[in-house]
């Protein structure tokens, strides 16, 4: 028998991640018992707070007192709804409890932005982790020593699990079901809860955020120039001269300000524009390619797949409104 604790932090949390994880694990255990096996899991929702409510106040959970749990085999940390620094400060007692459980042999998994609390325990040091694609900048600012496994839905290393975010926490729970039970139980749960069991990357869902939250005015000017000239061939040598800076210094400042090289930034801006065209328009892939400044079909497709994980045709088939409604 294994004991699972879904912790309830003292802050605003996504109660859906708590309830969703609880429902799937309970259903997996029931299916296991129906197949003639003894019960495998005891699942508790516990914390140092008497109650947690959803952000709109309609749902509430009354967790058990976590101080009564001496030992658990798996700790699940739910998603936190913003205010991450304050959440870390308010939950030091819970973070100590999680550290102690891991030291005593428990495994620990974070769902979506629960990764901020997991990182604050220190258990992610020297490990890669997943976090929602639109939380990476804030995560890197708070925890600069932790490597983000960009694009990954799930990471698993030495009993520590992290999840890329939003409702992909369901994929993490299925992953844990397969480890706790077996593949057949995970597949059963994927069918019952209608979860795509094969999702492994966030890339198709990522929306590129133009990285302008920095203080380098020269680089902001360069970013604006790139965004306004997507359909032309940009020479970064000439752009550096135009901005009165050496190419080497330009590259160094660009990376420091945005986290990307100028070429990487250009590619990501072009592909984001191409994605929007493929989602909403009736243009051919060739027309979209030309609109964003690519003239070589193979290069465009290779860069598109590298960034999104899908070919332009697959992306259009998945997200284009006209095709979806056919």
PDB file of C-alpha atoms in Angstrom:
ATOM      1  CA  UNK A   1       0.000   0.000   0.000  1.00  0.00           C
ATOM      2  CA  UNK A   2       1.357   3.422  -0.985  1.00  0.00           C
ATOM      3  CA  UNK A   3       0.333   6.714   0.584  1.00  0.00           C
ATOM      4  CA  UNK A   4      -0.178   9.763  -1.643  1.00  0.00           C
ATOM      5  CA  UNK A   5      -0.475  13.276  -0.213  1.00  0.00           C
ATOM      6  CA  UNK A   6      -1.857  16.093  -2.343  1.00  0.00           C
ATOM      7  CA  UNK A   7      -0.697  19.139  -0.398  1.00  0.00           C
ATOM      8  CA  UNK A   8      -2.703  22.347  -0.024  1.00  0.00           C
ATOM      9  CA  UNK A   9      -0.484  25.441   0.255  1.00  0.00           C
ATOM     10  CA  UNK A  10      -1.472  28.585   2.123  1.00  0.00           C
ATOM     11  CA  UNK A  11      -2.022  30.741  -0.986  1.00  0.00           C
ATOM     12  CA  UNK A  12      -4.240  30.941  -4.059  1.00  0.00           C
ATOM     13  CA  UNK A  13      -4.147  27.550  -5.762  1.00  0.00           C
ATOM     14  CA  UNK A  14      -5.805  25.979  -8.767  1.00  0.00           C
ATOM     15  CA  UNK A  15      -8.224  23.639  -7.005  1.00  0.00           C
ATOM     16  CA  UNK A  16      -8.802  21.837 -10.308  1.00  0.00           C
ATOM     17  CA  UNK A  17      -5.301  20.397 -10.097  1.00  0.00           C
ATOM     18  CA  UNK A  18      -6.087  19.107  -6.611  1.00  0.00           C
ATOM     19  CA  UNK A  19      -9.462  17.644  -7.545  1.00  0.00           C
ATOM     20  CA  UNK A  20      -8.308  16.337 -10.922  1.00  0.00           C
ATOM     21  CA  UNK A  21      -5.324  14.489  -9.476  1.00  0.00           C
ATOM     22  CA  UNK A  22      -7.469  13.066  -6.678  1.00  0.00           C
ATOM     23  CA  UNK A  23     -10.187  11.837  -9.080  1.00  0.00           C
ATOM     24  CA  UNK A  24      -7.770  10.130 -11.480  1.00  0.00           C
ATOM     25  CA  UNK A  25      -5.755   8.414  -8.753  1.00  0.00           C
ATOM     26  CA  UNK A  26      -8.939   7.185  -7.024  1.00  0.00           C
ATOM     27  CA  UNK A  27     -10.335   5.863 -10.324  1.00  0.00           C
ATOM     28  CA  UNK A  28      -7.055   4.109 -11.084  1.00  0.00           C
ATOM     29  CA  UNK A  29      -7.117   2.441  -7.681  1.00  0.00           C
ATOM     30  CA  UNK A  30     -10.763   1.342  -8.141  1.00  0.00           C
ATOM     31  CA  UNK A  31      -9.966  -0.145 -11.565  1.00  0.00           C
ATOM     32  CA  UNK A  32      -6.979  -1.962 -10.048  1.00  0.00           C
ATOM     33  CA  UNK A  33      -9.195  -3.471  -7.341  1.00  0.00           C
ATOM     34  CA  UNK A  34     -11.876  -4.466  -9.866  1.00  0.00           C
ATOM     35  CA  UNK A  35      -9.200  -6.433 -11.704  1.00  0.00           C
ATOM     36  CA  UNK A  36      -8.744  -8.557  -8.568  1.00  0.00           C
ATOM     37  CA  UNK A  37      -5.780  -6.797  -6.986  1.00  0.00           C
ATOM     38  CA  UNK A  38      -5.618  -5.470  -3.422  1.00  0.00           C
ATOM     39  CA  UNK A  39      -5.983  -1.717  -3.005  1.00  0.00           C
ATOM     40  CA  UNK A  40      -2.698  -0.002  -3.861  1.00  0.00           C
ATOM     41  CA  UNK A  41      -3.224   3.619  -2.801  1.00  0.00           C
ATOM     42  CA  UNK A  42      -4.362   5.703   0.130  1.00  0.00           C
ATOM     43  CA  UNK A  43      -4.865   9.267  -1.078  1.00  0.00           C
ATOM     44  CA  UNK A  44      -5.165  12.282   1.206  1.00  0.00           C
ATOM     45  CA  UNK A  45      -5.557  15.990   0.570  1.00  0.00           C
ATOM     46  CA  UNK A  46      -3.731  17.733   3.407  1.00  0.00           C
ATOM     47  CA  UNK A  47      -2.204  21.020   4.466  1.00  0.00           C
ATOM     48  CA  UNK A  48      -1.577  23.462   7.277  1.00  0.00           C
ATOM     49  CA  UNK A  49      -4.701  25.459   6.325  1.00  0.00           C
ATOM     50  CA  UNK A  50      -8.294  24.549   7.285  1.00  0.00           C
ATOM     51  CA  UNK A  51      -9.794  25.395   3.901  1.00  0.00           C
ATOM     52  CA  UNK A  52      -8.900  26.455   0.372  1.00  0.00           C
ATOM     53  CA  UNK A  53     -11.312  28.029  -2.107  1.00  0.00           C
ATOM     54  CA  UNK A  54     -11.214  28.351  -5.864  1.00  0.00           C
ATOM     55  CA  UNK A  55     -10.356  31.776  -7.248  1.00  0.00           C
ATOM     56  CA  UNK A  56     -14.061  32.510  -7.848  1.00  0.00           C
ATOM     57  CA  UNK A  57     -15.076  31.226  -4.420  1.00  0.00           C
ATOM     58  CA  UNK A  58     -17.499  28.591  -5.715  1.00  0.00           C
ATOM     59  CA  UNK A  59     -15.438  25.530  -4.836  1.00  0.00           C
ATOM     60  CA  UNK A  60     -13.818  24.772  -1.517  1.00  0.00           C
ATOM     61  CA  UNK A  61     -11.672  21.976  -0.153  1.00  0.00           C
ATOM     62  CA  UNK A  62     -11.164  21.224   3.523  1.00  0.00           C
ATOM     63  CA  UNK A  63      -7.827  19.426   3.738  1.00  0.00           C
ATOM     64  CA  UNK A  64      -6.750  17.087   6.488  1.00  0.00           C
ATOM     65  CA  UNK A  65      -4.198  18.344   9.000  1.00  0.00           C
ATOM     66  CA  UNK A  66      -0.869  17.495   7.413  1.00  0.00           C
ATOM     67  CA  UNK A  67       0.794  17.314  10.834  1.00  0.00           C
ATOM     68  CA  UNK A  68      -0.927  13.961  11.351  1.00  0.00           C
ATOM     69  CA  UNK A  69       0.877  12.469   8.332  1.00  0.00           C
ATOM     70  CA  UNK A  70       4.197  11.073   9.523  1.00  0.00           C
ATOM     71  CA  UNK A  71       5.179   9.400   6.268  1.00  0.00           C
ATOM     72  CA  UNK A  72       3.994   9.490   2.672  1.00  0.00           C
ATOM     73  CA  UNK A  73       5.270   7.852  -0.499  1.00  0.00           C
ATOM     74  CA  UNK A  74       4.308  10.536  -3.020  1.00  0.00           C
ATOM     75  CA  UNK A  75       3.751  14.275  -2.570  1.00  0.00           C
ATOM     76  CA  UNK A  76       1.760  16.198  -5.198  1.00  0.00           C
ATOM     77  CA  UNK A  77       2.052  20.004  -5.242  1.00  0.00           C
ATOM     78  CA  UNK A  78      -0.854  21.781  -6.984  1.00  0.00           C
ATOM     79  CA  UNK A  79      -0.636  24.800  -9.277  1.00  0.00           C
ATOM     80  CA  UNK A  80      -0.280  28.205  -7.610  1.00  0.00           C
ATOM     81  CA  UNK A  81      -2.241  31.153  -9.018  1.00  0.00           C
ATOM     82  CA  UNK A  82       0.315  33.954  -9.136  1.00  0.00           C
ATOM     83  CA  UNK A  83       2.061  35.762  -6.294  1.00  0.00           C
ATOM     84  CA  UNK A  84       4.854  33.197  -6.322  1.00  0.00           C
ATOM     85  CA  UNK A  85       7.308  35.043  -4.071  1.00  0.00           C
ATOM     86  CA  UNK A  86       4.602  35.624  -1.469  1.00  0.00           C
ATOM     87  CA  UNK A  87       3.504  31.994  -1.786  1.00  0.00           C
ATOM     88  CA  UNK A  88       7.035  30.836  -1.041  1.00  0.00           C
ATOM     89  CA  UNK A  89       7.268  33.117   2.008  1.00  0.00           C
ATOM     90  CA  UNK A  90       3.887  31.990   3.372  1.00  0.00           C
ATOM     91  CA  UNK A  91       4.582  28.273   3.033  1.00  0.00           C
ATOM     92  CA  UNK A  92       7.930  27.736   4.717  1.00  0.00           C
ATOM     93  CA  UNK A  93       6.462  25.179   7.115  1.00  0.00           C
ATOM     94  CA  UNK A  94       4.990  23.220   4.205  1.00  0.00           C
ATOM     95  CA  UNK A  95       8.268  23.405   2.263  1.00  0.00           C
ATOM     96  CA  UNK A  96      10.098  22.012   5.311  1.00  0.00           C
ATOM     97  CA  UNK A  97       7.567  19.164   5.466  1.00  0.00           C
ATOM     98  CA  UNK A  98       8.079  18.352   1.766  1.00  0.00           C
ATOM     99  CA  UNK A  99      11.879  18.370   2.170  1.00  0.00           C
ATOM    100  CA  UNK A 100      11.606  16.025   5.139  1.00  0.00           C
ATOM    101  CA  UNK A 101       9.332  13.614   3.266  1.00  0.00           C
ATOM    102  CA  UNK A 102      11.747  13.488   0.317  1.00  0.00           C
ATOM    103  CA  UNK A 103      14.652  12.892   2.690  1.00  0.00           C
ATOM    104  CA  UNK A 104      12.676   9.987   4.168  1.00  0.00           C
ATOM    105  CA  UNK A 105      12.124   8.371   0.769  1.00  0.00           C
ATOM    106  CA  UNK A 106       9.027  10.014  -0.687  1.00  0.00           C
ATOM    107  CA  UNK A 107       8.826  11.104  -4.306  1.00  0.00           C
ATOM    108  CA  UNK A 108       7.659  14.649  -5.077  1.00  0.00           C
ATOM    109  CA  UNK A 109       5.754  15.953  -8.102  1.00  0.00           C
ATOM    110  CA  UNK A 110       4.729  19.520  -8.968  1.00  0.00           C
ATOM    111  CA  UNK A 111       1.806  20.395 -11.202  1.00  0.00           C
ATOM    112  CA  UNK A 112       2.249  23.463 -13.406  1.00  0.00           C
ATOM    113  CA  UNK A 113       3.216  26.526 -11.320  1.00  0.00           C
ATOM    114  CA  UNK A 114       3.475  24.329  -8.253  1.00  0.00           C
ATOM    115  CA  UNK A 115       7.015  24.114  -9.591  1.00  0.00           C
ATOM    116  CA  UNK A 116       7.714  27.459  -7.890  1.00  0.00           C
ATOM    117  CA  UNK A 117       7.088  25.869  -4.494  1.00  0.00           C
ATOM    118  CA  UNK A 118       9.046  22.764  -5.440  1.00  0.00           C
ATOM    119  CA  UNK A 119      11.981  24.918  -6.542  1.00  0.00           C
ATOM    120  CA  UNK A 120      11.855  26.788  -3.235  1.00  0.00           C
ATOM    121  CA  UNK A 121      12.444  23.506  -1.369  1.00  0.00           C
ATOM    122  CA  UNK A 122      15.875  23.272  -2.991  1.00  0.00           C
ATOM    123  CA  UNK A 123      15.065  19.814  -4.395  1.00  0.00           C
ATOM    124  CA  UNK A 124      15.429  20.994  -8.005  1.00  0.00           C
ATOM    125  CA  UNK A 125      19.051  22.057  -7.661  1.00  0.00           C
ATOM    126  CA  UNK A 126      21.202  20.404 -10.346  1.00  0.00           C
ATOM    127  CA  UNK A 127      18.062  19.056 -12.027  1.00  0.00           C
ATOM    128  CA  UNK A 128      16.090  20.141 -15.075  1.00  0.00           C
ATOM    129  CA  UNK A 129      12.423  20.984 -14.588  1.00  0.00           C
ATOM    130  CA  UNK A 130       9.322  21.753 -16.633  1.00  0.00           C
ATOM    131  CA  UNK A 131       7.223  24.852 -16.096  1.00  0.00           C
ATOM    132  CA  UNK A 132       4.443  26.471 -18.118  1.00  0.00           C
ATOM    133  CA  UNK A 133       5.932  28.225 -21.150  1.00  0.00           C
ATOM    134  CA  UNK A 134       4.559  31.627 -20.075  1.00  0.00           C
ATOM    135  CA  UNK A 135       6.057  31.345 -16.584  1.00  0.00           C
ATOM    136  CA  UNK A 136       9.652  30.679 -17.641  1.00  0.00           C
ATOM    137  CA  UNK A 137      10.925  34.254 -17.335  1.00  0.00           C
ATOM    138  CA  UNK A 138       9.571  34.700 -13.809  1.00  0.00           C
ATOM    139  CA  UNK A 139      10.839  31.255 -12.816  1.00  0.00           C
ATOM    140  CA  UNK A 140      14.323  32.021 -14.149  1.00  0.00           C
ATOM    141  CA  UNK A 141      14.346  35.326 -12.269  1.00  0.00           C
ATOM    142  CA  UNK A 142      13.422  33.671  -8.972  1.00  0.00           C
ATOM    143  CA  UNK A 143      15.538  30.530  -9.442  1.00  0.00           C
ATOM    144  CA  UNK A 144      18.441  31.384 -11.798  1.00  0.00           C
ATOM    145  CA  UNK A 145      20.384  28.233 -10.889  1.00  0.00           C
ATOM    146  CA  UNK A 146      17.686  25.802 -12.084  1.00  0.00           C
ATOM    147  CA  UNK A 147      17.622  24.597 -15.692  1.00  0.00           C
ATOM    148  CA  UNK A 148      14.275  24.673 -17.480  1.00  0.00           C
ATOM    149  CA  UNK A 149      13.619  21.745 -19.817  1.00  0.00           C
ATOM    150  CA  UNK A 150      12.159  23.995 -22.492  1.00  0.00           C
ATOM    151  CA  UNK A 151       9.067  22.582 -24.169  1.00  0.00           C
ATOM    152  CA  UNK A 152       8.838  19.397 -22.121  1.00  0.00           C
ATOM    153  CA  UNK A 153       5.525  18.385 -20.591  1.00  0.00           C
ATOM    154  CA  UNK A 154       7.110  16.185 -17.903  1.00  0.00           C
ATOM    155  CA  UNK A 155      10.517  15.721 -16.312  1.00  0.00           C
ATOM    156  CA  UNK A 156      11.434  12.849 -13.986  1.00  0.00           C
ATOM    157  CA  UNK A 157      14.737  12.530 -12.192  1.00  0.00           C
ATOM    158  CA  UNK A 158      15.628  10.843  -8.900  1.00  0.00           C
ATOM    159  CA  UNK A 159      12.082  10.792  -7.578  1.00  0.00           C
ATOM    160  CA  UNK A 160      11.323  14.398  -8.562  1.00  0.00           C
ATOM    161  CA  UNK A 161       8.642  15.059 -11.188  1.00  0.00           C
ATOM    162  CA  UNK A 162       7.684  18.379 -12.776  1.00  0.00           C
ATOM    163  CA  UNK A 163       4.978  19.310 -15.238  1.00  0.00           C
ATOM    164  CA  UNK A 164       4.833  21.931 -17.978  1.00  0.00           C
ATOM    165  CA  UNK A 165       1.574  23.484 -16.972  1.00  0.00           C
ATOM    166  CA  UNK A 166      -2.129  24.242 -17.301  1.00  0.00           C
ATOM    167  CA  UNK A 167      -4.268  21.155 -17.942  1.00  0.00           C
ATOM    168  CA  UNK A 168      -1.258  19.122 -18.998  1.00  0.00           C
ATOM    169  CA  UNK A 169      -1.080  18.280 -15.280  1.00  0.00           C
ATOM    170  CA  UNK A 170      -3.441  15.495 -16.349  1.00  0.00           C
ATOM    171  CA  UNK A 171      -0.614  14.002 -18.406  1.00  0.00           C
ATOM    172  CA  UNK A 172       1.624  14.056 -15.342  1.00  0.00           C
ATOM    173  CA  UNK A 173      -1.019  12.238 -13.298  1.00  0.00           C
ATOM    174  CA  UNK A 174      -1.369   9.593 -16.033  1.00  0.00           C
ATOM    175  CA  UNK A 175       2.423   9.247 -16.052  1.00  0.00           C
ATOM    176  CA  UNK A 176       2.347   8.662 -12.291  1.00  0.00           C
ATOM    177  CA  UNK A 177      -0.519   6.171 -12.669  1.00  0.00           C
ATOM    178  CA  UNK A 178       1.595   4.113 -15.055  1.00  0.00           C
ATOM    179  CA  UNK A 179       4.472   4.114 -12.562  1.00  0.00           C
ATOM    180  CA  UNK A 180       2.265   3.318  -9.548  1.00  0.00           C
ATOM    181  CA  UNK A 181       0.154   0.667 -11.328  1.00  0.00           C
ATOM    182  CA  UNK A 182       0.975  -0.278 -14.922  1.00  0.00           C
ATOM    183  CA  UNK A 183       0.476   0.798 -18.519  1.00  0.00           C
ATOM    184  CA  UNK A 184      -2.959  -0.799 -18.828  1.00  0.00           C
ATOM    185  CA  UNK A 185      -4.323   1.257 -15.919  1.00  0.00           C
ATOM    186  CA  UNK A 186      -2.883   4.449 -17.407  1.00  0.00           C
ATOM    187  CA  UNK A 187      -4.525   3.689 -20.750  1.00  0.00           C
ATOM    188  CA  UNK A 188      -7.826   2.946 -19.027  1.00  0.00           C
ATOM    189  CA  UNK A 189      -7.698   6.308 -17.219  1.00  0.00           C
ATOM    190  CA  UNK A 190      -6.740   8.114 -20.430  1.00  0.00           C
ATOM    191  CA  UNK A 191      -9.888   6.727 -22.047  1.00  0.00           C
ATOM    192  CA  UNK A 192     -12.202   7.369 -19.112  1.00  0.00           C
ATOM    193  CA  UNK A 193     -10.980  10.952 -18.605  1.00  0.00           C
ATOM    194  CA  UNK A 194     -10.333  11.484 -22.347  1.00  0.00           C
ATOM    195  CA  UNK A 195      -6.713  12.566 -21.957  1.00  0.00           C
ATOM    196  CA  UNK A 196      -4.206  12.214 -24.783  1.00  0.00           C
ATOM    197  CA  UNK A 197      -1.699   9.838 -23.211  1.00  0.00           C
ATOM    198  CA  UNK A 198       1.023  10.523 -25.795  1.00  0.00           C
ATOM    199  CA  UNK A 199       1.489  14.259 -25.257  1.00  0.00           C
ATOM    200  CA  UNK A 200       5.170  14.885 -24.531  1.00  0.00           C
ATOM    201  CA  UNK A 201       5.822  18.502 -25.515  1.00  0.00           C
ATOM    202  CA  UNK A 202       4.414  21.988 -24.939  1.00  0.00           C
ATOM    203  CA  UNK A 203       5.842  23.254 -28.217  1.00  0.00           C
ATOM    204  CA  UNK A 204       2.632  23.300 -30.320  1.00  0.00           C
ATOM    205  CA  UNK A 205       0.908  25.317 -27.569  1.00  0.00           C
ATOM    206  CA  UNK A 206       3.659  27.871 -26.973  1.00  0.00           C
ATOM    207  CA  UNK A 207       2.935  31.503 -27.859  1.00  0.00           C
ATOM    208  CA  UNK A 208       6.175  33.409 -28.329  1.00  0.00           C
ATOM    209  CA  UNK A 209       6.325  36.423 -26.041  1.00  0.00           C
ATOM    210  CA  UNK A 210       8.366  39.315 -27.451  1.00  0.00           C
ATOM    211  CA  UNK A 211      11.055  39.694 -24.811  1.00  0.00           C
ATOM    212  CA  UNK A 212      11.082  43.421 -24.114  1.00  0.00           C
ATOM    213  CA  UNK A 213      11.039  43.500 -20.328  1.00  0.00           C
ATOM    214  CA  UNK A 214      14.622  44.731 -20.163  1.00  0.00           C
ATOM    215  CA  UNK A 215      16.394  48.095 -19.958  1.00  0.00           C
ATOM    216  CA  UNK A 216      18.489  48.017 -23.141  1.00  0.00           C
ATOM    217  CA  UNK A 217      16.914  50.623 -25.405  1.00  0.00           C
ATOM    218  CA  UNK A 218      19.224  49.766 -28.299  1.00  0.00           C
ATOM    219  CA  UNK A 219      18.123  46.128 -28.267  1.00  0.00           C
ATOM    220  CA  UNK A 220      14.464  47.165 -28.061  1.00  0.00           C
ATOM    221  CA  UNK A 221      15.053  49.221 -31.212  1.00  0.00           C
ATOM    222  CA  UNK A 222      16.604  46.158 -32.855  1.00  0.00           C
ATOM    223  CA  UNK A 223      13.627  44.000 -31.845  1.00  0.00           C
ATOM    224  CA  UNK A 224      11.187  46.516 -33.292  1.00  0.00           C
ATOM    225  CA  UNK A 225      13.152  46.601 -36.532  1.00  0.00           C
ATOM    226  CA  UNK A 226      13.059  42.795 -36.757  1.00  0.00           C
ATOM    227  CA  UNK A 227       9.318  42.663 -36.100  1.00  0.00           C
ATOM    228  CA  UNK A 228       8.609  45.306 -38.758  1.00  0.00           C
ATOM    229  CA  UNK A 229      10.744  43.667 -41.457  1.00  0.00           C
ATOM    230  CA  UNK A 230       9.745  40.008 -41.298  1.00  0.00           C
ATOM    231  CA  UNK A 231       9.325  39.741 -45.066  1.00  0.00           C
ATOM    232  CA  UNK A 232      12.828  41.030 -45.868  1.00  0.00           C
ATOM    233  CA  UNK A 233      16.287  39.538 -45.543  1.00  0.00           C
ATOM    234  CA  UNK A 234      17.825  41.079 -42.426  1.00  0.00           C
ATOM    235  CA  UNK A 235      21.563  41.552 -42.169  1.00  0.00           C
ATOM    236  CA  UNK A 236      22.554  41.743 -38.530  1.00  0.00           C
ATOM    237  CA  UNK A 237      25.920  43.150 -39.572  1.00  0.00           C
ATOM    238  CA  UNK A 238      24.159  46.110 -41.194  1.00  0.00           C
ATOM    239  CA  UNK A 239      21.693  46.409 -38.325  1.00  0.00           C
ATOM    240  CA  UNK A 240      24.567  46.614 -35.844  1.00  0.00           C
ATOM    241  CA  UNK A 241      26.248  49.323 -37.948  1.00  0.00           C
ATOM    242  CA  UNK A 242      22.953  51.214 -38.143  1.00  0.00           C
ATOM    243  CA  UNK A 243      22.696  51.084 -34.348  1.00  0.00           C
ATOM    244  CA  UNK A 244      26.347  52.232 -34.020  1.00  0.00           C
ATOM    245  CA  UNK A 245      27.575  49.148 -32.199  1.00  0.00           C
ATOM    246  CA  UNK A 246      29.964  46.343 -33.143  1.00  0.00           C
ATOM    247  CA  UNK A 247      28.429  43.036 -34.228  1.00  0.00           C
ATOM    248  CA  UNK A 248      30.095  41.215 -31.338  1.00  0.00           C
ATOM    249  CA  UNK A 249      28.767  43.727 -28.802  1.00  0.00           C
ATOM    250  CA  UNK A 250      25.346  43.651 -30.474  1.00  0.00           C
ATOM    251  CA  UNK A 251      25.118  39.857 -30.159  1.00  0.00           C
ATOM    252  CA  UNK A 252      26.291  39.930 -26.551  1.00  0.00           C
ATOM    253  CA  UNK A 253      23.758  42.596 -25.539  1.00  0.00           C
ATOM    254  CA  UNK A 254      20.948  40.893 -27.469  1.00  0.00           C
ATOM    255  CA  UNK A 255      21.499  37.570 -25.696  1.00  0.00           C
ATOM    256  CA  UNK A 256      21.762  39.261 -22.314  1.00  0.00           C
ATOM    257  CA  UNK A 257      18.519  41.208 -22.868  1.00  0.00           C
ATOM    258  CA  UNK A 258      16.338  38.531 -24.481  1.00  0.00           C
ATOM    259  CA  UNK A 259      17.898  35.155 -23.766  1.00  0.00           C
ATOM    260  CA  UNK A 260      18.078  34.471 -27.512  1.00  0.00           C
ATOM    261  CA  UNK A 261      20.646  35.169 -30.184  1.00  0.00           C
ATOM    262  CA  UNK A 262      19.463  37.630 -32.876  1.00  0.00           C
ATOM    263  CA  UNK A 263      19.029  34.725 -35.310  1.00  0.00           C
ATOM    264  CA  UNK A 264      16.976  32.707 -32.795  1.00  0.00           C
ATOM    265  CA  UNK A 265      14.811  35.721 -32.040  1.00  0.00           C
ATOM    266  CA  UNK A 266      14.234  36.376 -35.739  1.00  0.00           C
ATOM    267  CA  UNK A 267      13.246  32.740 -36.292  1.00  0.00           C
ATOM    268  CA  UNK A 268      10.825  32.720 -33.377  1.00  0.00           C
ATOM    269  CA  UNK A 269       9.153  35.987 -34.431  1.00  0.00           C
ATOM    270  CA  UNK A 270       8.807  34.720 -38.013  1.00  0.00           C
ATOM    271  CA  UNK A 271       7.348  31.376 -36.935  1.00  0.00           C
ATOM    272  CA  UNK A 272       4.924  33.043 -34.507  1.00  0.00           C
ATOM    273  CA  UNK A 273       3.667  35.203 -37.378  1.00  0.00           C
ATOM    274  CA  UNK A 274       3.396  32.116 -39.592  1.00  0.00           C
ATOM    275  CA  UNK A 275       1.413  30.273 -36.916  1.00  0.00           C
ATOM    276  CA  UNK A 276      -1.127  33.094 -36.726  1.00  0.00           C
ATOM    277  CA  UNK A 277      -1.519  33.075 -40.529  1.00  0.00           C
ATOM    278  CA  UNK A 278      -2.020  29.304 -40.566  1.00  0.00           C
ATOM    279  CA  UNK A 279      -4.569  29.502 -37.734  1.00  0.00           C
ATOM    280  CA  UNK A 280      -6.812  32.180 -39.184  1.00  0.00           C
ATOM    281  CA  UNK A 281      -6.300  32.414 -42.930  1.00  0.00           C
ATOM    282  CA  UNK A 282      -6.805  30.548 -46.158  1.00  0.00           C
ATOM    283  CA  UNK A 283      -3.350  31.211 -47.563  1.00  0.00           C
ATOM    284  CA  UNK A 284      -1.278  28.312 -48.783  1.00  0.00           C
ATOM    285  CA  UNK A 285       1.759  27.253 -46.800  1.00  0.00           C
ATOM    286  CA  UNK A 286       3.918  28.656 -49.611  1.00  0.00           C
ATOM    287  CA  UNK A 287       2.197  32.058 -49.334  1.00  0.00           C
ATOM    288  CA  UNK A 288       2.628  32.096 -45.565  1.00  0.00           C
ATOM    289  CA  UNK A 289       6.283  31.128 -45.963  1.00  0.00           C
ATOM    290  CA  UNK A 290       6.872  34.046 -48.334  1.00  0.00           C
ATOM    291  CA  UNK A 291       4.980  36.468 -46.082  1.00  0.00           C
ATOM    292  CA  UNK A 292       7.381  35.797 -43.215  1.00  0.00           C
ATOM    293  CA  UNK A 293      10.478  36.109 -45.353  1.00  0.00           C
ATOM    294  CA  UNK A 294      11.471  32.519 -46.114  1.00  0.00           C
ATOM    295  CA  UNK A 295      12.281  31.585 -49.702  1.00  0.00           C
ATOM    296  CA  UNK A 296      13.473  28.026 -49.152  1.00  0.00           C
ATOM    297  CA  UNK A 297      10.718  25.518 -48.454  1.00  0.00           C
ATOM    298  CA  UNK A 298      12.915  23.009 -46.617  1.00  0.00           C
ATOM    299  CA  UNK A 299      14.439  25.655 -44.338  1.00  0.00           C
ATOM    300  CA  UNK A 300      11.006  27.006 -43.435  1.00  0.00           C
ATOM    301  CA  UNK A 301       9.631  23.566 -42.636  1.00  0.00           C
ATOM    302  CA  UNK A 302      12.710  22.589 -40.608  1.00  0.00           C
ATOM    303  CA  UNK A 303      12.631  25.776 -38.514  1.00  0.00           C
ATOM    304  CA  UNK A 304       8.841  25.526 -38.054  1.00  0.00           C
ATOM    305  CA  UNK A 305       9.099  21.935 -36.817  1.00  0.00           C
ATOM    306  CA  UNK A 306      12.043  22.761 -34.544  1.00  0.00           C
ATOM    307  CA  UNK A 307      10.053  25.498 -32.783  1.00  0.00           C
ATOM    308  CA  UNK A 308       6.531  24.012 -32.753  1.00  0.00           C
ATOM    309  CA  UNK A 309       7.156  20.279 -32.892  1.00  0.00           C
ATOM    310  CA  UNK A 310       4.821  20.065 -35.909  1.00  0.00           C
ATOM    311  CA  UNK A 311       5.122  20.551 -39.664  1.00  0.00           C
ATOM    312  CA  UNK A 312       3.340  23.645 -41.084  1.00  0.00           C
ATOM    313  CA  UNK A 313       0.718  21.339 -42.633  1.00  0.00           C
ATOM    314  CA  UNK A 314       0.097  19.470 -39.370  1.00  0.00           C
ATOM    315  CA  UNK A 315      -0.131  22.762 -37.465  1.00  0.00           C
ATOM    316  CA  UNK A 316      -2.673  24.154 -39.960  1.00  0.00           C
ATOM    317  CA  UNK A 317      -4.735  20.956 -39.828  1.00  0.00           C
ATOM    318  CA  UNK A 318      -4.838  21.114 -36.031  1.00  0.00           C
ATOM    319  CA  UNK A 319      -5.602  24.813 -35.509  1.00  0.00           C
ATOM    320  CA  UNK A 320      -7.106  26.308 -38.671  1.00  0.00           C
ATOM    321  CA  UNK A 321     -10.761  27.160 -38.000  1.00  0.00           C
ATOM    322  CA  UNK A 322     -11.881  26.466 -41.553  1.00  0.00           C
ATOM    323  CA  UNK A 323     -10.393  22.970 -41.523  1.00  0.00           C
ATOM    324  CA  UNK A 324     -11.592  22.123 -38.006  1.00  0.00           C
ATOM    325  CA  UNK A 325     -15.191  22.955 -38.929  1.00  0.00           C
ATOM    326  CA  UNK A 326     -15.190  20.756 -42.070  1.00  0.00           C
TER     327      UNK A 326
END
